[in-house]
Structure formats: structure tokens, C-alpha cells
PDB file of C-alpha atoms in Angstrom:
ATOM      1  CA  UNK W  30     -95.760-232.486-162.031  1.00 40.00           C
ATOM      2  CA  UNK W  31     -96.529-230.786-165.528  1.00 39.00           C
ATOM      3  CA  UNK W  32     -98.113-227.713-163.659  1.00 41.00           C
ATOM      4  CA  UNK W  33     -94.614-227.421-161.613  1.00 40.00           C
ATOM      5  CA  UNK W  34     -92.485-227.964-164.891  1.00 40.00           C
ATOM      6  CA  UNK W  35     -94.281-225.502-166.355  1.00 46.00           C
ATOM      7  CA  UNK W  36     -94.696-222.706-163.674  1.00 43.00           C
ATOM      8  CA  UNK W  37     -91.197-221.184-163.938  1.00 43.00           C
ATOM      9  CA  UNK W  38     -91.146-220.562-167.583  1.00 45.00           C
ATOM     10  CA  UNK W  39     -94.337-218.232-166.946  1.00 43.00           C
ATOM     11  CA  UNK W  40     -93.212-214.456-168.018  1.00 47.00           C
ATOM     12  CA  UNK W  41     -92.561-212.025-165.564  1.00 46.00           C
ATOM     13  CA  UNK W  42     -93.974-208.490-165.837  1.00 45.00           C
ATOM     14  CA  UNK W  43     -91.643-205.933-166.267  1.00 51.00           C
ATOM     15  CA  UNK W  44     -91.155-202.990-164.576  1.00 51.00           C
ATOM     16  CA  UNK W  45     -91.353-199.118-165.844  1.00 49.00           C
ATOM     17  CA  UNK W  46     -88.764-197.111-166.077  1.00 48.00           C
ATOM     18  CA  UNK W  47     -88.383-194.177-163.779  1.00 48.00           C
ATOM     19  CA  UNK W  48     -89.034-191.064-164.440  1.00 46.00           C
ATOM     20  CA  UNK W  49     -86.292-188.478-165.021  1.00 45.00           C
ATOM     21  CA  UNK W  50     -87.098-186.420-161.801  1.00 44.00           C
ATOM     22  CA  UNK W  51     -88.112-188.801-159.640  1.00 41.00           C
ATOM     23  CA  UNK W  52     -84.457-190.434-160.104  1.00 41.00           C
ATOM     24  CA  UNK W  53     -82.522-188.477-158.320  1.00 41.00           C
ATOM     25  CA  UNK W  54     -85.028-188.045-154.835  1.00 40.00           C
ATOM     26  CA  UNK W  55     -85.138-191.450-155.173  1.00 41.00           C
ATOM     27  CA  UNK W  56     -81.424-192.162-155.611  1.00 42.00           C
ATOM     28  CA  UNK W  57     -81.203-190.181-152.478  1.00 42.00           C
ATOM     29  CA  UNK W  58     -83.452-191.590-150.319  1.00 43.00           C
ATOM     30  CA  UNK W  59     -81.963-194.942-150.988  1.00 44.00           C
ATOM     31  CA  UNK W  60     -78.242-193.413-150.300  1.00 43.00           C
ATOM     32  CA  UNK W  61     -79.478-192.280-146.974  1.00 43.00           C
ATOM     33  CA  UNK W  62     -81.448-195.552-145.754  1.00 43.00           C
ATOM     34  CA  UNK W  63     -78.307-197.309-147.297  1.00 42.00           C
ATOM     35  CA  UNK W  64     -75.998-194.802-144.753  1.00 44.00           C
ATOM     36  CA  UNK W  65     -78.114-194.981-141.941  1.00 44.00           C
ATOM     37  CA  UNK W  66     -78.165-198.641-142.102  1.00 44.00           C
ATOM     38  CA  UNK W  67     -74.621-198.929-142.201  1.00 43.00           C
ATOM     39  CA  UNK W  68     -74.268-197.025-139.600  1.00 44.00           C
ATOM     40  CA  UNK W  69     -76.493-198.604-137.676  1.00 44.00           C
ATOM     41  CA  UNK W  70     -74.595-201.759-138.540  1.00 43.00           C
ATOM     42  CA  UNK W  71     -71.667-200.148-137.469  1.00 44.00           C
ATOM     43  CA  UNK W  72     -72.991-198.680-134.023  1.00 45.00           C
ATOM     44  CA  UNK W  73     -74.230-202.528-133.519  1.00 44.00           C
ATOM     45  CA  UNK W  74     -70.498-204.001-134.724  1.00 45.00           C
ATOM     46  CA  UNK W  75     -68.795-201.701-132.596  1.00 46.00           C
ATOM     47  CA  UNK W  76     -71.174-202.479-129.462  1.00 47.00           C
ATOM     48  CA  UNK W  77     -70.222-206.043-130.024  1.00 48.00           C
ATOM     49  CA  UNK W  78     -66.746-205.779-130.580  1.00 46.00           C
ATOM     50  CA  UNK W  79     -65.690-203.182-127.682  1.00 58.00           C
ATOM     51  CA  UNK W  80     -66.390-205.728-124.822  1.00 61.00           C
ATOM     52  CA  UNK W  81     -64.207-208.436-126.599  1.00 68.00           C
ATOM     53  CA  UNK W  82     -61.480-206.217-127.188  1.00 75.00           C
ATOM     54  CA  UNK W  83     -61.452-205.205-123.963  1.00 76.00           C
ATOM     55  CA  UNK W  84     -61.373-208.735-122.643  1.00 82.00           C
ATOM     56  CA  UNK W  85     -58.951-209.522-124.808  1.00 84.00           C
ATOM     57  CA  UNK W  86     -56.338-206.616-123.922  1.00 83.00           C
ATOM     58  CA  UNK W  87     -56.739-207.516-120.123  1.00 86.00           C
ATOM     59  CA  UNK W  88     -55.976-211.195-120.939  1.00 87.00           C
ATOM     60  CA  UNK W  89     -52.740-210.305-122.663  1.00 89.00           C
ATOM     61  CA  UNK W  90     -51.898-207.691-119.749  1.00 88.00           C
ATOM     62  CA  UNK W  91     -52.501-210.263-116.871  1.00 87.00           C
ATOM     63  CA  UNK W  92     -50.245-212.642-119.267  1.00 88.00           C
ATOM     64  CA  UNK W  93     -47.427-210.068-119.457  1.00 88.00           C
ATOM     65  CA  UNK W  94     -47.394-209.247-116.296  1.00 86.00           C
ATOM     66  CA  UNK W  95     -46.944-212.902-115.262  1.00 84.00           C
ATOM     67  CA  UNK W  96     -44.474-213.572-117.161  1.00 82.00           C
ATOM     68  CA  UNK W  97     -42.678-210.682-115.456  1.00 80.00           C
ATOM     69  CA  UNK W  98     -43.227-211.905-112.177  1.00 77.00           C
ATOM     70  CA  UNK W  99     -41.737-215.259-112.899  1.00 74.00           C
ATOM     71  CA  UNK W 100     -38.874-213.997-114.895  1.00 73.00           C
ATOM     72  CA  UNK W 101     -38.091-211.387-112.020  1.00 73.00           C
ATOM     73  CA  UNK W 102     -38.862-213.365-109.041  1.00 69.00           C
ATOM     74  CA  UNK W 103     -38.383-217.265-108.812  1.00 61.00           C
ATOM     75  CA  UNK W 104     -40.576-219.613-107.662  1.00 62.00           C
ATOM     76  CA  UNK W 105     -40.829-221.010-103.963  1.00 60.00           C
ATOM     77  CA  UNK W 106     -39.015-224.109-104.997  1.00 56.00           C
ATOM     78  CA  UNK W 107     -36.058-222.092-106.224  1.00 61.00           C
ATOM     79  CA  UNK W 108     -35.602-220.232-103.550  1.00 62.00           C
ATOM     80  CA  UNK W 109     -32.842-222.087-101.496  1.00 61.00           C
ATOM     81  CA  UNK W 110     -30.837-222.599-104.951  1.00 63.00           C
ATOM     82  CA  UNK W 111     -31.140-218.974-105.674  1.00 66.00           C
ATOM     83  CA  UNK W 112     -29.746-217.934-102.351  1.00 69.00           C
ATOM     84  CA  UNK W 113     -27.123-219.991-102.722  1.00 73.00           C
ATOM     85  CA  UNK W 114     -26.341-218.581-105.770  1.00 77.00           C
ATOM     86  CA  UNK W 115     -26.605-215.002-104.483  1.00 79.00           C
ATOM     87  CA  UNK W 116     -24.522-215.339-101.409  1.00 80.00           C
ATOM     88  CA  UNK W 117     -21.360-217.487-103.787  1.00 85.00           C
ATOM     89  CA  UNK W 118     -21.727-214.445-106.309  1.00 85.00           C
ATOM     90  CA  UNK W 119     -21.576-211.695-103.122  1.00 86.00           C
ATOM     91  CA  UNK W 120     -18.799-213.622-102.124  1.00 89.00           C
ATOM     92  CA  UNK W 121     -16.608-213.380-105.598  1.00 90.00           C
ATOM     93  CA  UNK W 122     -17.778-209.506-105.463  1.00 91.00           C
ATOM     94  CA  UNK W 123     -16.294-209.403-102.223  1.00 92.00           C
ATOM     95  CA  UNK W 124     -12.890-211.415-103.086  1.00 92.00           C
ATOM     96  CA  UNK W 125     -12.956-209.303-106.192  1.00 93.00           C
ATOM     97  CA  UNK W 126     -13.336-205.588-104.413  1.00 94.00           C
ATOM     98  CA  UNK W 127     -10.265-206.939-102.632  1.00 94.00           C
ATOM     99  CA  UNK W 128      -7.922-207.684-105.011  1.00 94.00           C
ATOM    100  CA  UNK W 129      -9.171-204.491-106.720  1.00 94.00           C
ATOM    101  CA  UNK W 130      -7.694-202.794-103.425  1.00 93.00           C
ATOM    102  CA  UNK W 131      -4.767-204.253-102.735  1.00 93.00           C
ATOM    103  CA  UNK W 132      -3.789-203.372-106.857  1.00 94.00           C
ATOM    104  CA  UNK W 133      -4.990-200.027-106.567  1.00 93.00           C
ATOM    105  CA  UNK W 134      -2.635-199.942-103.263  1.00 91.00           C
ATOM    106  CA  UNK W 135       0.493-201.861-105.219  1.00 92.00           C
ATOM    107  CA  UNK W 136      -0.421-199.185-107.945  1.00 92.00           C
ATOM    108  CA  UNK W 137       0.239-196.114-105.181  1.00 90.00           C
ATOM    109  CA  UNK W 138       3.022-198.003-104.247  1.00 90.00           C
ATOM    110  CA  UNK W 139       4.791-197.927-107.105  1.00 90.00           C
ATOM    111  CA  UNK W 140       3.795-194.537-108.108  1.00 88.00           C
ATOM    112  CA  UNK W 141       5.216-193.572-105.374  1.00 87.00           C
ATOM    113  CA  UNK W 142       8.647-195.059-105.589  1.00 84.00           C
ATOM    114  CA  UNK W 143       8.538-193.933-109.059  1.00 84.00           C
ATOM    115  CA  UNK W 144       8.332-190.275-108.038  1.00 83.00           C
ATOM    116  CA  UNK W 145      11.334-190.892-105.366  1.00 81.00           C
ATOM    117  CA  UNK W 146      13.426-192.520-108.024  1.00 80.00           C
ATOM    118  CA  UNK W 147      12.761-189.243-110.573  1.00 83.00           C
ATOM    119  CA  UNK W 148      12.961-186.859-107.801  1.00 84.00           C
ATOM    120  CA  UNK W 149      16.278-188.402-106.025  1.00 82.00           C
ATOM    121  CA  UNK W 150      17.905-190.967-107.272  1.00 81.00           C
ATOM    122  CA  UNK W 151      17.678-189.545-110.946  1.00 83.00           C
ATOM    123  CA  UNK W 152      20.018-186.883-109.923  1.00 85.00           C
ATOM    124  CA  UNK W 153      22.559-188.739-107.762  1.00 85.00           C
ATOM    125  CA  UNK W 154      22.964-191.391-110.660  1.00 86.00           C
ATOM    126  CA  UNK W 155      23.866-188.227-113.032  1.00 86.00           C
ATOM    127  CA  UNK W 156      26.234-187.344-110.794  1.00 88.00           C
ATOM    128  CA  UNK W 157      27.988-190.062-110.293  1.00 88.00           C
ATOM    129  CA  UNK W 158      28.280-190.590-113.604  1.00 89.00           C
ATOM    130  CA  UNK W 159      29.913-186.909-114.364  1.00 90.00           C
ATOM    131  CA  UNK W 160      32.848-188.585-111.365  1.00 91.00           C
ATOM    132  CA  UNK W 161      33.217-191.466-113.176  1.00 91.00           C
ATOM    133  CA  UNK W 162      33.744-189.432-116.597  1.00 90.00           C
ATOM    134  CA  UNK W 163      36.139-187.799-114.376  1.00 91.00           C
ATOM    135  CA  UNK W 164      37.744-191.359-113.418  1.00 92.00           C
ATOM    136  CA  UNK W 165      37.556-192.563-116.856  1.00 92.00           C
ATOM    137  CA  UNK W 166      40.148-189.534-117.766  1.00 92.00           C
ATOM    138  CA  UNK W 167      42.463-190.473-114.933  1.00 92.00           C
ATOM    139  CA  UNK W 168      42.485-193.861-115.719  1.00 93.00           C
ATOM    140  CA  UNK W 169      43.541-192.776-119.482  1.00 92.00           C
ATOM    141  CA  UNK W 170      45.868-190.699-118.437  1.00 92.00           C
ATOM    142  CA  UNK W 171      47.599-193.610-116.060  1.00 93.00           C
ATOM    143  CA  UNK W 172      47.394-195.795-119.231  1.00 92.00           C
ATOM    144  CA  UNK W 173      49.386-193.451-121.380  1.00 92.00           C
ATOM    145  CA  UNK W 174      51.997-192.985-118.653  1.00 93.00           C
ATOM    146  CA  UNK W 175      52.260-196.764-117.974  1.00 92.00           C
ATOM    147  CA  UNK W 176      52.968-197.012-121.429  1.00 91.00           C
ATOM    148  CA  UNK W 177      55.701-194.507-121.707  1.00 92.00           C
ATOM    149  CA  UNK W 178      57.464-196.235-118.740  1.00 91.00           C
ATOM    150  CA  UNK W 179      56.754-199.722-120.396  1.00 89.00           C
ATOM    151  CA  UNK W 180      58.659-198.271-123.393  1.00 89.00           C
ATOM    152  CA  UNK W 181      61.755-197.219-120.922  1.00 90.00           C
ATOM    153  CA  UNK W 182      61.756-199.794-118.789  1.00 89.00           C
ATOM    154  CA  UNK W 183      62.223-201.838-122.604  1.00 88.00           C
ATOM    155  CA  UNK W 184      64.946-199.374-123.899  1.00 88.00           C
ATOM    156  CA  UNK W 185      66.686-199.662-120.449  1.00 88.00           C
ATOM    157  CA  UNK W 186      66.561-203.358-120.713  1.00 86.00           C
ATOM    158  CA  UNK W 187      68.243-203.354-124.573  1.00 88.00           C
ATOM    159  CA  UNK W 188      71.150-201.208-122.727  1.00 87.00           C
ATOM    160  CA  UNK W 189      72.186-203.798-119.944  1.00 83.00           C
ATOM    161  CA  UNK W 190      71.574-206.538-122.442  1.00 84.00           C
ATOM    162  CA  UNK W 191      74.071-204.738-124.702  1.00 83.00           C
ATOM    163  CA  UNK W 192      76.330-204.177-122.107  1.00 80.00           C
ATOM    164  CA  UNK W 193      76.070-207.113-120.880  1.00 75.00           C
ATOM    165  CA  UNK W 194      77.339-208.991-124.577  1.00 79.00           C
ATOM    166  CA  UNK W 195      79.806-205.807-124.130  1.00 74.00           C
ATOM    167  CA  UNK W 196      80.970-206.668-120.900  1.00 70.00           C
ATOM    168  CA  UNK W 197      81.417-210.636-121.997  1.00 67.00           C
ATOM    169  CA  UNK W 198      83.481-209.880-125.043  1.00 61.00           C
ATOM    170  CA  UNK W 199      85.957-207.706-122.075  1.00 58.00           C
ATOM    171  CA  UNK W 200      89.274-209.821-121.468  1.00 58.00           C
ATOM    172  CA  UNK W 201      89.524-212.117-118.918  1.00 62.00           C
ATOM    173  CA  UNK W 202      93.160-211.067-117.983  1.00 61.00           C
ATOM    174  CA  UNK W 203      91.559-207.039-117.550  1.00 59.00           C
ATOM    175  CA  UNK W 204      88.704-208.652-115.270  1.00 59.00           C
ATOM    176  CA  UNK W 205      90.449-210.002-112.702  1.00 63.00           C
ATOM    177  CA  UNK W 206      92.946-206.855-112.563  1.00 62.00           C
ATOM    178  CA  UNK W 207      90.055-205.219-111.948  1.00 59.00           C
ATOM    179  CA  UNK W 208      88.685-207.583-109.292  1.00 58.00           C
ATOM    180  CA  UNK W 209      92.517-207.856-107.560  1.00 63.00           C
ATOM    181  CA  UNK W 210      93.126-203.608-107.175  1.00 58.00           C
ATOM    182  CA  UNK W 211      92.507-202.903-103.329  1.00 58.00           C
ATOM    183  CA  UNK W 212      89.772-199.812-103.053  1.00 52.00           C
ATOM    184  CA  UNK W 213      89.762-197.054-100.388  1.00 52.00           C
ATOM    185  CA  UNK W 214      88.668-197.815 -96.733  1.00 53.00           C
ATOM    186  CA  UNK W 215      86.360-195.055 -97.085  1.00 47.00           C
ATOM    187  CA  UNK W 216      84.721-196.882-100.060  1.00 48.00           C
ATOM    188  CA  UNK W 217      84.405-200.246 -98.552  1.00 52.00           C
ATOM    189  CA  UNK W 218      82.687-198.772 -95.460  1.00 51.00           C
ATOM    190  CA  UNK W 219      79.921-197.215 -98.081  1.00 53.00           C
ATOM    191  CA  UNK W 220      79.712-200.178-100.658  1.00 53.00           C
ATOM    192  CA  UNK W 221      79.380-202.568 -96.835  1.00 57.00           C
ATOM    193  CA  UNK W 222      76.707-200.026 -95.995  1.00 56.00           C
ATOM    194  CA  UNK W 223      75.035-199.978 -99.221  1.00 59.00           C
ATOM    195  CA  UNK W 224      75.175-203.915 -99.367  1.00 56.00           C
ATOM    196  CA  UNK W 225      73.676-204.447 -95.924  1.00 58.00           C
ATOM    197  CA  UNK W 226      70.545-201.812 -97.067  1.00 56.00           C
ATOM    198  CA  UNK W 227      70.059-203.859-100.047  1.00 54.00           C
ATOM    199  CA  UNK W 228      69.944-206.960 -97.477  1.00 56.00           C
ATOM    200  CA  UNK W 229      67.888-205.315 -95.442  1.00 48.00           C
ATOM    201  CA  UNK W 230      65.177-204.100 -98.133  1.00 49.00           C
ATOM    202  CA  UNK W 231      64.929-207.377 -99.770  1.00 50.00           C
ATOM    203  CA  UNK W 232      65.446-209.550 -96.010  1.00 50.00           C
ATOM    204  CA  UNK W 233      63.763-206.923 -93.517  1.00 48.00           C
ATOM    205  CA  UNK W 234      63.115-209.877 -90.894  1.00 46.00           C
TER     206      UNK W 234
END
């Protein structure tokens, strides 16, 4: 036990120094067994390494593609609810290209009857409404005239009411002298002929 204790505090013989130019052949011909084994290292690395890579890439492939292949194309047991999905969805594409049709025809439709209404009926409307312009002056023109008679018919009735008051304030006694004097033959036979029209006009039946 003394022996071991003691054998590692024994001196260890140290080592020259190199010489100046021996440094630098040396230096070199350690840089190039230190490059050649690293490539060497390298070369046996990369020999290593390319079959695992390789692996590896494949792996991921096969996993992309089947996760493709079950995102694109269901699975056996899907099948019948898939097709029953596809043929309610070709239906409502169906229904829907219909309706599309019939608006596209109500669209004609009215385009149609929009270009007869411009075309036609634009123009008769703007006629008739230069007649009834026309009308409207007429109908003016009857207004003003029915007023001027309104305002004769008025003065005509302030004369016979005036007369009227005149003919009450006349004397009795002059009244029936006027009633008693016998008139012509001749104008009996005209005031009978002009009574019986009257009769006539306002009794015709």
C-alpha cells in the first residue's frame, strides 16, 4: 500500500522542446493526418447517415401520401353515407340550376316588357298627355264662361226681384184695370198658342 501511495508522486521526465525548423513540417504533418482523419470520419458519418435519411424520407412520403388517400377518398364503411350525401347535394344543384333558369327567364321577361313600354307606350302616354293639356284649357275656358253667366243669371235675378217689390208697391185699383181691359182676338190666339207650348215643353206626355 505504501509503494502505491507513493508511485504517483514519482517525477515525470520532461520533454525537449522542438526545434525551430522541425516545427513547422511537423505542424504540417499533424494538420494533414488531423484532415485526413476527419475526413475519413466524415466519409464514414456520411456512409452511415445516407441510408437513414433515406429511410426516413420514404417513411414520411408513404405517410403523406396516406393521409391523402384518406382525406380524398373515404373509407369502405363510408361509402353508402357519402353517396347519399352526393346524390342530396346533386339534387340541390339541380333544384338550384332551375330556379337560376326560370329567374334568368323572368329577367328576359321583364326586359322585354321594359323595352315595349320605352319603345310604345312611352310615346302614347306623352301624347295623351299634350290632349289632356289641350282639355285642361277647354275646361278653363268653360269655367270662366260659367262664371260670367253665373254673374248674369245673379244681376238678372236682382232685376225681377226689384221689380217684383216695384210691381207690389203698384195700386191695387190700376191692377185690376189692367186685368179687366179686353185684348185683341189676334192676341189671345198667340198668348193661347204660346201658353199651350209652354204646357207642352214642361207636360210633353
Amino acid at each position: 500500500m505504501a509503494q502505491a501511495a507513493r508511485a504517483p508522486s514519482a517525477t515525470v521526465p520532461e520533454e525537449p522542446p522542438p526545434l525551430p525548423h522541425s516545427s513547422s513540417s511537423s505542424s504540417s504533418g499533424d494538420s494533414g493526418h488531423v484532415s485526413q482523419s476527419h475526413s475519413s470520419a466524415s466519409g464514414i458519418g456520411d456512409e452511415h447517415a445516407a441510408p437513414g435519411d433515406a429511410s426516413r424520407g420514404e417513411f414520411l412520403l408513404a405517410a403523406a401520401a396516406a393521409d391523402y388517400a384518406s382525406y380524398l377518398l373515404p373509407s369502405p364503411l363510408e361509402n353508402v353515407a357519402s353517396a347519399g350525401q352526393i346524390g342530396t347535394l346533386d339534387k340541390s344543384l339541380e333544384d338550384l340550376l332551375i330556379r337560376v333558369d326560370e329567374f334568368v327567364g323572368m329577367l328576359d321577361m321583364i326586359r322585354n316588357d321594359s323595352s315595349q313600354v320605352i319603345n310604345e307606350s312611352v310615346p302614347h302616354i306623352h301624347a295623351k298627355a299634350m290632349e289632356m293639356k289641350k282639355l285642361y284649357r277647354k275646361i278653363d275656358k268653360l269655367e270662366a264662361f260659367v262664371k260670367m253667366i253665373g254673374k248674369n243669371v245673379a244681376g238678372v235675378e236682382e232685376q225681377i226681384i226689384k221689380a217684383e217689390s216695384d210691381l207690389g208697391n203698384f195700386p191695387n185699383t190700376l191692377k185690376k184695370l189692367l186685368y179687366t181691359i179686353n185684348m185683341p182676338s189676334f192676341l189671345n190666339a198667340t198668348a193661347n198658342k204660346d201658353l199651350r207650348r209652354q204646357t207642352w215643353l214642361l207636360h210633353p206626355f
